[in-house]
Amino acid sequence: MSASSSISGKSHAADTATRDVVVVGAGFAGLYMLYRLRGLGLSVRVYEQGGDVGGTWYWNRYPGARCDVESMQYSYSFSDELQQEWDWSERYAPQPEILKYVNHVADRFKLRPDIQFNTRVVRASFDEADNSWQVTTSDGKAVTAKYVVLATGCLSNARMPDIKGLSDFKGSVYHTGHWPHEPVDFTGQRVGVIGTGSSAIQSVPVIAEQASHLTVFQRTANFSIPARNAALTVEEREAFRAKYPEIRRFAREQARNGIYTEMPDRGALDDGDNERRSKYESRWSRGGLTFMSVYNNLALDKAANDTAADFVRAKIAEIVSDPTTAKLLQPNNHPIGSKRICVDTDYYATFNRPNVTLVDIRSNPIEEILPNGVRAGGGDYEVDALVLATGFDAMTGSVARLDIVGRQGQTLNQKWAEGPKTYLGLMSAGFPNLFIITGPGSPSVLSNMIVSIEQHVDWIADCIATMRDRGLDTMEARRDAEDKWVAHVNEVAHGTLYPQANSWYMGANIPGKPQIFMPYIGGVGVYRQICNDVAAKGYEGFAMTAAELPQKMAASS
Ligand code: NAP
């Protein structure tokens, strides 16, 4: 990296407190952002609160944790050598393998020297006199940067539920999103799992094999599709690699959710009962998230959606032997897919085990946690360990933990008090030179995260390079463009069935959080085109200012 191409024009010794860019977080987003910015010759400091790289995959070490997007697609595409040389072992990579991959990327591209681990960014404050950010970290140090990029992740702020008595529980308490690094062995223990989202659905079958007894406390039943996970053969990997250019292009430009699969050309009601059932059967046998893309209107038309929901409910009744348990496991209060659909290995069948009990805490809410168990609906359930699979303060939670102060002393938390406001999910008006990777208002969690991360990182890197080349000092979302985008995000969401569920997409899982559909549901291909068009039109909707001191601008590298 050459210091001469830096934006500040200052050379950067290792201990200097000035950087061109501060990146917050060293997960998939932060690592690729660092790679791209270093490629531009900029000086970058990444702060990561964890002890190593990986972000969500560093923290989520619960039993059975694996990605629900296939490993050949849940991987970086920016380096062909990388995607050609890395051997994924299974169709869906388990968490330790994903972590190994992220570590490999950090080492392969020599990213670690620019990352400071075990350090949280506490505050970032915009200095209007100098048009720079003052960033304070948990080690009490401060750094000045022209740009700040939040690569803080959408699902990285594990949420402890506020349940009476929890702190008095005498046994061990674990949160799936903040799992210990040492192995946890439940052998011979009575375990209680609270929550039945993706994390629980993955961990319940594994915990049930160890525990003497497992009690699952369910408030809302979820739809889950079998993963059909299996080892990847050499031939499968090779076939995939040979098609990578087309697979990656399709995922970026055509797919709604960034996943390469067939595009549906019919609605569910265009087929007769037999034909429809046979298509659902075929997707059920194939397994995975693509179940939802068998038809093109499952997210739009309730009657169409009901046909898929009924199919899955019938499967649950077939798998689960006890009719009362089967009934409880059948979701009935939201359209299928309107809450993030789960992907499992033997989840429903686990309830046929003699050592597993399902407790309906919707009808019989948890009253309190006792020192040795859980009291719900007047019944006491003794447990030695509690697993809280209660989710995250999604999308905004990890940003809200930072004290971000923009123009005129306004904090981002104040600005977002009634819900996040961004232009394209990338920037928020009043916070110049502050970028968010996969922020609210972008496809983010509705997509293969790696596809969305790479798109945002490339857009931000190109934007910073353009600013440097043109001698621009600040860039900021314009309020009118932001208002229009927020309205568009809402309008598109309300044309679908998604807002009908009390989901974390809506912020509904956090008491008091404004209920607004946060991700952009227009599809990653459409969204990418919008972002590209905005850039091609000279960053339409953004206000940009020229530097007052042209000599501060470095020549383009
Ligand atoms: P989640 O989907 O938000 O599920 C949390 C569960 O805890 C829900 O069943 C919720 O019930 C319950 N819950 C929350 N607070 C509670 C309380 N006070 N009392 C009783 N129950 C309570 O969280 P998650 O399972 O961790 O998944 C979050 C997201 O992370 C997923 O949707 C997915 O996007 C991602 N994820 C992905 C994977 C993967 O790639 N395979 C794996 C895990 C997670 P209600 O529904 O009634 O609120």
Coordinates of C-alpha atoms and ligand atoms in Angstrom, one line a residue:
M1 CA 0.0 0.0 0.0
S2 CA 1.4 3.3 -0.9
A3 CA 0.9 6.2 1.6
S4 CA 1.0 8.7 -1.3
S5 CA -2.3 7.5 -2.7
S6 CA -4.1 8.0 0.6
I7 CA -6.9 10.5 0.8
S8 CA -5.6 12.4 3.8
G9 CA -2.2 12.8 2.1
K10 CA -0.5 11.8 5.3
S11 CA 1.7 8.9 5.6
H12 CA 0.5 6.2 8.0
A13 CA 3.0 4.6 10.3
A14 CA 1.6 1.6 12.2
D15 CA 0.8 3.6 15.3
T16 CA -0.7 6.7 13.6
A17 CA -4.1 7.7 14.7
T18 CA -5.3 8.8 11.2
R19 CA -6.7 6.5 8.6
D20 CA -8.5 7.0 5.3
V21 CA -11.1 4.6 6.3
V22 CA -12.3 2.9 9.6
V23 CA -14.2 -0.3 9.1
V24 CA -16.3 -1.6 11.9
G25 CA -16.4 -5.4 12.0
A26 CA -14.3 -8.2 10.5
G27 CA -17.0 -10.6 9.3
F28 CA -17.5 -11.4 5.6
A29 CA -18.3 -7.8 4.9
G30 CA -15.5 -6.1 6.8
L31 CA -12.9 -8.5 5.4
Y32 CA -13.8 -7.9 1.8
M33 CA -14.2 -4.1 2.4
L34 CA -10.6 -4.1 3.7
Y35 CA -9.4 -6.1 0.7
R36 CA -11.0 -3.7 -1.7
L37 CA -9.9 -0.5 0.0
R38 CA -6.3 -1.7 0.4
G39 CA -6.4 -2.4 -3.3
L40 CA -7.1 1.3 -3.8
G41 CA -4.0 2.1 -1.8
L42 CA -6.0 3.5 1.1
S43 CA -5.0 3.2 4.7
V44 CA -7.6 1.2 6.6
R45 CA -8.2 0.2 10.2
V46 CA -10.7 -2.5 11.0
Y47 CA -12.0 -2.9 14.5
E48 CA -13.5 -6.1 15.6
Q49 CA -15.0 -6.8 19.0
G50 CA -14.5 -10.6 18.7
G51 CA -11.1 -12.2 19.2
D52 CA -10.9 -13.2 15.6
V53 CA -12.4 -12.9 12.1
G54 CA -15.8 -14.3 11.1
G55 CA -18.5 -12.0 12.6
T56 CA -21.7 -14.0 13.0
W57 CA -19.8 -17.2 12.4
Y58 CA -17.4 -16.4 15.1
W59 CA -20.2 -16.1 17.7
N60 CA -22.9 -18.6 16.5
R61 CA -21.2 -21.8 17.6
Y62 CA -24.3 -23.6 18.9
P63 CA -24.7 -27.3 18.2
G64 CA -25.9 -27.9 14.6
A65 CA -25.1 -24.4 13.4
R66 CA -24.7 -24.3 9.6
C67 CA -25.6 -22.1 6.8
D68 CA -29.0 -22.5 5.1
V69 CA -27.5 -21.3 1.7
E70 CA -25.5 -24.0 0.0
S71 CA -21.8 -23.7 0.6
M72 CA -20.8 -23.5 -3.0
Q73 CA -22.9 -20.3 -3.2
Y74 CA -22.3 -19.0 0.3
S75 CA -18.8 -18.1 -0.5
Y76 CA -16.9 -15.1 -1.9
S77 CA -16.8 -14.7 -5.7
F78 CA -14.3 -11.9 -5.9
S79 CA -11.3 -14.2 -6.4
D80 CA -11.6 -17.0 -8.9
E81 CA -8.5 -18.7 -7.5
L82 CA -10.2 -18.7 -4.1
Q83 CA -13.4 -20.3 -5.3
Q84 CA -11.6 -22.8 -7.4
E85 CA -9.2 -23.9 -4.7
W86 CA -11.5 -24.1 -1.6
D87 CA -13.1 -27.5 -1.1
W88 CA -16.4 -27.4 0.7
S89 CA -17.1 -30.7 2.3
E90 CA -20.9 -30.6 2.5
R91 CA -23.8 -29.2 0.7
Y92 CA -24.4 -26.9 3.7
A93 CA -21.2 -26.0 5.5
P94 CA -21.2 -26.4 9.3
Q95 CA -20.2 -23.4 11.3
P96 CA -16.6 -24.6 12.1
E97 CA -15.9 -25.0 8.3
I98 CA -17.3 -21.6 7.5
L99 CA -15.0 -20.1 10.2
K100 CA -12.1 -22.0 8.8
Y101 CA -12.9 -20.6 5.4
V102 CA -13.1 -17.0 6.7
N103 CA -9.7 -17.5 8.5
H104 CA -8.2 -18.9 5.3
V105 CA -9.4 -15.8 3.4
A106 CA -7.9 -13.5 6.1
D107 CA -4.6 -15.3 5.8
R108 CA -4.5 -15.8 2.1
F109 CA -5.1 -12.1 1.5
K110 CA -2.9 -11.0 4.4
L111 CA -5.7 -9.0 6.0
R112 CA -4.9 -9.5 9.7
P113 CA -2.3 -6.7 10.1
D114 CA -5.0 -4.1 9.5
I115 CA -7.5 -5.6 12.0
Q116 CA -7.5 -4.8 15.6
F117 CA -9.4 -7.6 17.5
N118 CA -11.1 -7.5 20.9
T119 CA -11.8 -3.8 20.3
R120 CA -15.2 -2.3 20.0
V121 CA -15.9 1.0 18.3
V122 CA -17.8 2.9 21.0
R123 CA -18.4 6.2 19.2
A124 CA -18.0 7.8 15.8
S125 CA -18.6 11.6 15.6
F126 CA -18.5 13.7 12.5
D127 CA -16.3 16.8 12.7
E128 CA -18.0 19.3 10.4
A129 CA -15.0 21.7 10.5
D130 CA -12.6 19.0 9.1
N131 CA -15.1 16.8 7.3
S132 CA -13.7 13.8 9.1
W133 CA -14.9 11.2 11.6
Q134 CA -13.5 11.0 15.1
V135 CA -13.7 7.3 16.1
T136 CA -13.3 6.2 19.7
T137 CA -12.6 2.6 20.6
S138 CA -13.1 0.5 23.7
D139 CA -9.4 0.6 24.5
G140 CA -9.8 4.3 25.1
K141 CA -8.0 5.3 21.9
A142 CA -9.2 7.6 19.1
V143 CA -8.6 7.6 15.4
T144 CA -9.5 10.2 12.7
A145 CA -10.8 8.9 9.4
K146 CA -12.3 10.4 6.3
Y147 CA -14.7 7.5 5.9
V148 CA -16.4 5.1 8.3
V149 CA -17.9 1.8 6.9
L150 CA -20.2 -0.1 9.2
A151 CA -19.7 -3.8 8.5
T152 CA -21.5 -4.7 11.7
G153 CA -23.7 -7.4 10.3
C154 CA -27.5 -7.8 10.3
L155 CA -27.8 -10.6 12.8
S156 CA -25.0 -10.0 15.3
N157 CA -26.6 -8.5 18.3
A158 CA -27.9 -11.5 20.3
R159 CA -30.9 -10.7 22.3
M160 CA -31.3 -11.9 25.8
P161 CA -35.0 -12.2 26.6
D162 CA -36.4 -10.3 29.6
I163 CA -37.9 -13.2 31.5
K164 CA -38.5 -13.0 35.3
G165 CA -36.1 -15.0 37.3
L166 CA -33.6 -15.7 34.5
S167 CA -30.7 -14.3 36.6
D168 CA -31.5 -16.6 39.5
F169 CA -31.3 -19.8 37.4
K170 CA -28.8 -22.1 39.0
G171 CA -27.8 -24.1 36.0
S172 CA -25.9 -23.0 32.9
V173 CA -27.5 -20.5 30.5
Y174 CA -26.5 -20.3 26.8
H175 CA -27.6 -18.0 24.0
T176 CA -27.3 -19.6 20.5
G177 CA -25.9 -16.3 19.1
H178 CA -23.2 -16.0 21.8
W179 CA -22.1 -19.6 22.3
P180 CA -19.0 -20.5 24.3
H181 CA -15.9 -21.3 22.5
E182 CA -15.3 -24.4 24.5
P183 CA -17.4 -27.5 23.6
V184 CA -20.6 -27.8 25.6
D185 CA -21.6 -31.3 26.4
F186 CA -25.3 -31.9 27.4
T187 CA -24.8 -35.6 28.0
G188 CA -27.1 -36.7 30.9
Q189 CA -28.6 -33.2 31.4
R190 CA -32.1 -32.0 31.3
V191 CA -32.1 -29.2 28.8
G192 CA -34.7 -26.5 28.0
V193 CA -34.6 -24.6 24.7
I194 CA -36.6 -21.4 24.5
G195 CA -37.5 -20.3 21.0
T196 CA -38.2 -22.2 17.7
G197 CA -36.6 -20.0 15.0
S198 CA -33.7 -21.2 12.7
S199 CA -31.2 -21.4 15.5
A200 CA -33.4 -23.7 17.6
I201 CA -34.5 -25.7 14.6
Q202 CA -30.9 -26.5 13.9
S203 CA -29.8 -27.1 17.4
V204 CA -32.8 -29.1 18.8
P205 CA -32.1 -32.4 16.9
V206 CA -28.4 -32.3 18.0
I207 CA -29.1 -31.4 21.7
A208 CA -31.8 -34.1 21.8
E209 CA -29.2 -36.7 21.0
Q210 CA -27.1 -35.7 24.0
A211 CA -29.6 -34.6 26.6
S212 CA -31.3 -37.0 29.0
H213 CA -34.4 -34.9 28.4
L214 CA -35.0 -31.9 26.2
T215 CA -37.9 -29.6 26.7
V216 CA -38.6 -27.2 23.8
F217 CA -40.6 -24.1 24.7
Q218 CA -42.4 -22.9 21.6
R219 CA -44.2 -19.5 21.3
T220 CA -44.6 -19.5 17.5
A221 CA -44.3 -22.6 15.3
N222 CA -42.2 -22.1 12.2
F223 CA -42.2 -23.6 8.7
S224 CA -39.1 -25.7 8.1
I225 CA -37.9 -27.5 5.0
P226 CA -35.5 -30.5 5.1
A227 CA -32.0 -29.5 4.2
R228 CA -31.1 -32.9 2.7
N229 CA -27.6 -32.1 3.7
A230 CA -24.9 -34.5 2.3
A231 CA -21.2 -34.7 1.7
L232 CA -20.3 -33.0 -1.6
T233 CA -18.6 -35.3 -4.1
V234 CA -15.6 -34.3 -6.1
E235 CA -17.7 -34.4 -9.2
E236 CA -20.4 -32.2 -7.7
R237 CA -17.8 -29.6 -6.8
E238 CA -16.2 -29.7 -10.2
A239 CA -19.5 -29.4 -12.0
F240 CA -20.3 -26.3 -9.9
R241 CA -16.9 -24.8 -10.4
A242 CA -17.1 -25.2 -14.2
K243 CA -20.3 -23.2 -14.1
Y244 CA -19.2 -20.6 -11.7
P245 CA -19.2 -17.7 -14.1
E246 CA -22.8 -18.3 -15.0
I247 CA -23.9 -19.2 -11.5
R248 CA -22.4 -16.0 -10.0
R249 CA -23.7 -13.8 -12.8
F250 CA -27.2 -15.2 -12.3
A251 CA -27.1 -14.9 -8.5
R252 CA -26.0 -11.2 -8.8
E253 CA -28.2 -10.0 -11.7
Q254 CA -31.2 -12.2 -12.1
A255 CA -32.1 -14.0 -8.9
R256 CA -34.3 -12.2 -6.4
N257 CA -32.5 -13.7 -3.5
G258 CA -29.0 -14.1 -4.8
I259 CA -29.3 -17.8 -5.1
Y260 CA -28.8 -19.7 -8.4
T261 CA -31.8 -21.8 -9.1
E262 CA -34.6 -22.1 -11.7
M263 CA -36.7 -19.0 -12.1
P264 CA -40.4 -19.8 -11.6
D265 CA -42.6 -18.9 -14.5
R266 CA -46.0 -19.8 -13.1
G267 CA -48.2 -19.1 -10.1
A268 CA -49.3 -21.8 -7.7
L269 CA -52.9 -21.5 -8.9
D270 CA -52.0 -22.0 -12.5
D271 CA -51.5 -25.7 -11.8
G272 CA -54.1 -28.2 -10.9
D273 CA -53.9 -30.0 -7.5
N274 CA -52.0 -33.0 -8.7
E275 CA -49.4 -31.1 -10.6
R276 CA -48.9 -28.6 -7.8
R277 CA -48.5 -31.4 -5.2
S278 CA -46.0 -33.1 -7.4
K279 CA -43.9 -29.9 -7.7
Y280 CA -44.0 -29.3 -4.0
E281 CA -43.0 -33.0 -3.4
S282 CA -40.1 -32.6 -5.8
R283 CA -38.8 -29.5 -4.0
W284 CA -39.4 -31.1 -0.6
S285 CA -37.2 -34.0 -1.7
R286 CA -34.6 -31.7 -3.1
G287 CA -34.5 -29.8 0.2
G288 CA -33.5 -26.3 1.1
L289 CA -34.6 -22.7 0.6
T290 CA -35.5 -23.1 -3.1
F291 CA -38.8 -24.7 -1.9
M292 CA -40.2 -21.2 -1.9
S293 CA -39.3 -20.4 -5.5
V294 CA -41.3 -23.3 -7.0
Y295 CA -43.9 -20.7 -8.0
N296 CA -43.7 -17.0 -8.6
N297 CA -46.5 -15.8 -6.4
L298 CA -46.0 -17.5 -3.1
A299 CA -44.9 -14.3 -1.5
L300 CA -47.7 -12.3 -3.1
D301 CA -50.9 -14.1 -3.1
K302 CA -52.4 -15.6 0.1
A303 CA -54.4 -18.2 -1.7
A304 CA -51.3 -19.4 -3.6
N305 CA -49.3 -19.2 -0.4
D306 CA -51.9 -21.4 1.4
T307 CA -51.2 -24.2 -1.0
A308 CA -47.5 -24.3 0.0
A309 CA -48.3 -23.8 3.7
D310 CA -50.9 -26.7 3.6
F311 CA -48.4 -28.9 1.9
V312 CA -45.8 -28.3 4.7
R313 CA -48.4 -28.7 7.4
A314 CA -49.4 -32.0 5.9
K315 CA -45.8 -33.1 6.0
I316 CA -45.5 -32.2 9.6
A317 CA -48.6 -34.3 10.4
E318 CA -47.0 -37.2 8.5
I319 CA -43.7 -37.0 10.3
V320 CA -44.8 -36.4 13.8
S321 CA -46.4 -39.4 15.4
D322 CA -48.3 -37.7 18.2
P323 CA -51.3 -35.8 16.7
T324 CA -51.3 -33.2 19.5
T325 CA -47.6 -32.4 19.1
A326 CA -48.0 -32.4 15.3
K327 CA -50.8 -29.9 15.5
L328 CA -48.7 -27.6 17.8
L329 CA -45.8 -27.8 15.4
Q330 CA -48.0 -26.7 12.4
P331 CA -47.6 -23.0 11.9
N332 CA -50.9 -21.3 11.5
N333 CA -50.5 -17.6 12.2
H334 CA -48.4 -16.4 9.3
P335 CA -48.0 -17.1 5.6
I336 CA -45.2 -19.5 4.8
G337 CA -42.0 -17.5 4.0
S338 CA -43.2 -14.3 5.7
K339 CA -41.0 -15.2 8.6
R340 CA -37.6 -16.5 7.5
I341 CA -38.2 -20.0 6.4
C342 CA -36.0 -22.6 8.3
V343 CA -34.0 -25.4 6.9
D344 CA -33.5 -28.4 9.1
T345 CA -32.1 -31.9 9.6
D346 CA -34.7 -34.1 11.3
Y347 CA -36.3 -31.2 13.3
Y348 CA -39.9 -32.5 13.2
A349 CA -38.9 -36.1 13.6
T350 CA -37.0 -35.2 16.8
F351 CA -40.4 -34.7 18.5
N352 CA -41.0 -38.5 18.1
R353 CA -38.1 -39.2 20.5
P354 CA -39.2 -40.3 24.0
N355 CA -36.7 -37.8 25.6
V356 CA -38.2 -34.7 23.9
T357 CA -41.2 -32.7 25.0
L358 CA -42.8 -29.7 23.3
V359 CA -44.4 -27.0 25.5
D360 CA -46.8 -24.5 24.0
I361 CA -45.9 -21.2 25.6
R362 CA -48.3 -19.3 23.5
S363 CA -51.3 -20.7 25.3
N364 CA -49.3 -21.2 28.5
P365 CA -46.7 -18.4 28.6
I366 CA -43.5 -18.7 30.6
E367 CA -44.3 -17.1 34.0
E368 CA -40.8 -17.2 35.4
I369 CA -37.5 -19.0 35.4
L370 CA -37.1 -20.9 38.6
P371 CA -33.6 -21.8 40.1
N372 CA -34.0 -25.3 38.7
G373 CA -36.5 -25.0 35.8
V374 CA -39.1 -23.1 33.9
R375 CA -42.6 -22.3 35.1
A376 CA -45.1 -22.0 32.3
G377 CA -48.9 -22.2 32.3
G378 CA -48.9 -23.4 35.9
G379 CA -46.6 -26.3 35.2
D380 CA -42.9 -26.6 36.3
Y381 CA -40.4 -28.1 33.9
E382 CA -37.1 -29.0 35.7
V383 CA -34.0 -28.4 33.6
D384 CA -30.2 -28.3 34.3
A385 CA -29.3 -26.1 31.4
L386 CA -31.2 -23.4 29.4
V387 CA -30.6 -22.6 25.8
L388 CA -32.0 -19.3 24.7
A389 CA -32.5 -19.4 21.0
T390 CA -34.3 -16.1 21.1
G391 CA -32.7 -14.3 18.2
F392 CA -31.3 -10.9 17.5
D393 CA -32.0 -7.3 17.5
A394 CA -31.8 -7.6 13.8
M395 CA -30.5 -5.1 11.2
T396 CA -30.3 -2.1 13.4
G397 CA -29.3 -3.6 16.7
S398 CA -25.5 -3.6 16.1
V399 CA -25.6 -0.1 14.6
A400 CA -27.6 1.2 17.6
R401 CA -24.9 0.0 20.0
L402 CA -22.5 2.5 18.5
D403 CA -22.9 6.1 19.4
I404 CA -22.9 7.6 15.9
V405 CA -23.1 11.4 15.9
G406 CA -23.6 13.2 12.5
R407 CA -24.1 16.8 11.5
Q408 CA -25.3 19.2 14.1
G409 CA -24.9 16.7 16.9
Q410 CA -27.7 14.5 15.7
T411 CA -27.2 10.8 16.6
L412 CA -28.2 8.0 14.3
N413 CA -30.3 6.5 17.1
Q414 CA -32.2 9.8 17.3
K415 CA -32.7 9.9 13.6
W416 CA -33.8 6.2 13.5
A417 CA -36.0 6.4 16.6
E418 CA -39.1 5.7 14.5
G419 CA -37.4 3.2 12.2
P420 CA -34.2 3.2 10.1
K421 CA -34.0 5.8 7.3
T422 CA -31.5 5.2 4.6
Y423 CA -31.0 5.9 0.9
L424 CA -30.4 2.6 -0.8
G425 CA -29.6 1.0 2.6
L426 CA -26.1 2.5 2.0
M427 CA -26.1 5.9 3.7
S428 CA -28.3 8.0 5.9
A429 CA -28.8 11.8 5.4
G430 CA -26.9 13.9 7.9
F431 CA -24.1 11.3 8.2
P432 CA -21.6 12.2 5.5
N433 CA -19.0 9.6 4.4
L434 CA -20.6 7.0 6.6
F435 CA -21.5 3.8 4.7
I436 CA -23.4 0.8 5.9
I437 CA -22.9 -2.6 4.3
T438 CA -26.2 -4.4 3.9
G439 CA -28.0 -1.8 5.9
P440 CA -31.8 -1.5 6.3
G441 CA -33.4 -0.6 3.0
S442 CA -31.2 -3.0 1.0
P443 CA -32.0 -6.7 0.2
S444 CA -29.5 -7.9 2.8
V445 CA -31.2 -10.6 4.9
L446 CA -33.7 -11.5 2.1
S447 CA -30.8 -12.6 0.0
N448 CA -27.7 -14.8 0.0
M449 CA -25.7 -12.4 2.3
I450 CA -22.4 -12.9 0.5
V451 CA -23.9 -11.7 -2.8
S452 CA -25.3 -8.6 -1.2
I453 CA -22.1 -7.9 0.8
E454 CA -20.0 -8.1 -2.4
Q455 CA -22.3 -5.8 -4.2
H456 CA -22.3 -3.2 -1.5
V457 CA -18.5 -3.4 -0.9
D458 CA -17.8 -3.0 -4.6
W459 CA -20.2 -0.1 -4.8
I460 CA -18.7 1.7 -1.8
A461 CA -15.1 1.0 -3.0
D462 CA -15.9 2.4 -6.4
C463 CA -17.6 5.4 -4.9
I464 CA -14.6 6.2 -2.6
A465 CA -12.3 5.8 -5.6
T466 CA -14.4 8.1 -7.7
M467 CA -14.5 10.7 -5.0
R468 CA -10.7 10.6 -4.7
D469 CA -10.3 10.9 -8.4
R470 CA -12.6 13.8 -8.6
G471 CA -11.2 15.6 -5.6
L472 CA -14.4 15.3 -3.6
D473 CA -14.5 15.6 0.1
T474 CA -17.9 14.5 1.3
M475 CA -20.8 12.5 0.1
E476 CA -24.1 12.3 1.8
A477 CA -27.6 11.0 1.1
R478 CA -30.0 13.8 0.2
R479 CA -33.1 13.9 2.4
D480 CA -35.5 13.9 -0.6
A481 CA -33.8 10.9 -2.1
E482 CA -33.8 9.1 1.2
D483 CA -37.5 9.8 1.9
K484 CA -38.4 8.6 -1.6
W485 CA -36.4 5.4 -1.1
V486 CA -37.9 4.7 2.3
A487 CA -41.3 5.1 0.9
H488 CA -40.4 2.8 -2.0
V489 CA -39.0 0.1 0.3
N490 CA -42.3 0.3 2.3
E491 CA -44.5 0.3 -0.7
V492 CA -42.8 -2.8 -2.2
A493 CA -43.0 -4.6 1.1
H494 CA -46.7 -3.9 1.5
G495 CA -47.3 -5.4 -1.9
T496 CA -46.3 -8.7 -0.5
L497 CA -47.4 -11.0 2.3
Y498 CA -44.3 -10.3 4.5
P499 CA -45.8 -7.6 6.7
Q500 CA -48.5 -10.1 7.8
A501 CA -46.0 -11.8 10.1
N502 CA -44.7 -10.6 13.4
S503 CA -41.1 -11.1 12.3
W504 CA -37.7 -9.8 13.1
Y505 CA -37.8 -8.3 9.5
M506 CA -40.4 -6.0 11.0
G507 CA -38.6 -5.4 14.3
A508 CA -41.5 -7.2 15.9
N509 CA -39.3 -9.4 18.1
I510 CA -38.0 -6.5 20.1
P511 CA -40.4 -4.9 22.6
G512 CA -40.7 -1.2 21.7
K513 CA -38.9 -1.4 18.4
P514 CA -40.7 0.5 15.6
Q515 CA -42.5 -2.0 13.4
I516 CA -41.3 -1.2 9.9
F517 CA -40.3 -3.7 7.2
M518 CA -36.6 -3.1 7.1
P519 CA -35.0 -5.0 4.2
Y520 CA -35.7 -4.1 0.5
I521 CA -37.8 -6.8 -1.1
G522 CA -37.5 -5.7 -4.7
G523 CA -34.9 -8.4 -5.4
V524 CA -31.1 -8.3 -5.6
G525 CA -30.9 -8.1 -9.4
V526 CA -33.3 -5.1 -9.6
Y527 CA -31.6 -3.5 -6.6
R528 CA -28.1 -3.9 -8.1
Q529 CA -29.4 -2.2 -11.3
I530 CA -30.8 0.7 -9.3
C531 CA -27.4 1.2 -7.5
N532 CA -25.5 1.0 -10.7
D533 CA -27.8 3.5 -12.4
V534 CA -27.4 5.9 -9.4
A535 CA -23.6 5.7 -9.7
A536 CA -23.7 6.1 -13.5
K537 CA -25.8 9.3 -13.1
G538 CA -23.0 10.8 -11.0
Y539 CA -24.4 9.4 -7.7
E540 CA -27.9 10.8 -8.2
G541 CA -29.6 11.5 -4.9
F542 CA -26.4 12.1 -3.1
A543 CA -24.9 15.5 -2.3
M544 CA -21.1 15.7 -2.9
T545 CA -18.8 18.5 -1.9
A546 CA -15.4 19.3 -3.3
A547 CA -12.4 19.6 -0.9
E548 CA -11.6 23.1 0.2
L549 CA -7.9 22.3 0.1
P550 CA -7.2 20.6 -3.3
Q551 CA -3.6 19.8 -2.2
K552 CA -5.1 17.4 0.3
M553 CA -6.3 15.2 -2.5
A554 CA -4.0 12.6 -3.6
A555 CA -3.5 11.6 -7.2
S556 CA -5.5 8.5 -8.1
S557 CA -3.5 5.4 -7.8
Ligands
NAP1 P1 -35.5 -15.9 15.6 O1 -35.8 -16.4 14.2 O2 -35.8 -14.5 15.9 O3 -36.2 -16.9 16.6 C1 -36.3 -16.6 18.0 C2 -37.2 -17.5 18.6 O4 -37.3 -17.2 20.0 C3 -38.7 -17.4 18.1 O5 -39.2 -18.7 18.2 C4 -39.3 -16.5 19.2 O6 -40.7 -16.7 19.3 C5 -38.6 -17.0 20.4 N1 -38.6 -16.0 21.5 C6 -38.0 -14.8 21.5 N2 -38.1 -14.2 22.7 C7 -38.9 -15.0 23.4 C8 -39.4 -14.9 24.7 N3 -39.1 -13.9 25.5 N4 -40.1 -16.0 25.2 C9 -40.3 -17.0 24.4 N5 -39.9 -17.2 23.2 C10 -39.1 -16.2 22.7 O7 -33.9 -16.1 15.9 P2 -33.0 -17.2 15.3 O8 -33.6 -18.6 15.4 O9 -31.7 -17.0 16.0 O10 -32.8 -16.8 13.8 C11 -32.6 -15.5 13.4 C12 -32.2 -15.5 12.0 O11 -30.8 -15.8 11.9 C13 -32.8 -16.5 11.1 O12 -34.1 -16.1 10.7 C14 -31.8 -16.5 10.0 O13 -32.0 -15.5 9.1 C15 -30.5 -16.4 10.7 N6 -30.1 -17.7 11.0 C16 -29.6 -18.4 9.9 C17 -29.2 -19.7 10.1 C18 -28.8 -20.5 8.9 O14 -28.2 -20.0 8.0 N7 -29.0 -21.7 8.9 C19 -29.2 -20.3 11.3 C20 -29.6 -19.6 12.4 C21 -30.1 -18.3 12.2 P3 -41.7 -15.7 18.4 O15 -41.5 -16.2 17.0 O16 -43.0 -16.0 19.0 O17 -41.2 -14.3 18.7

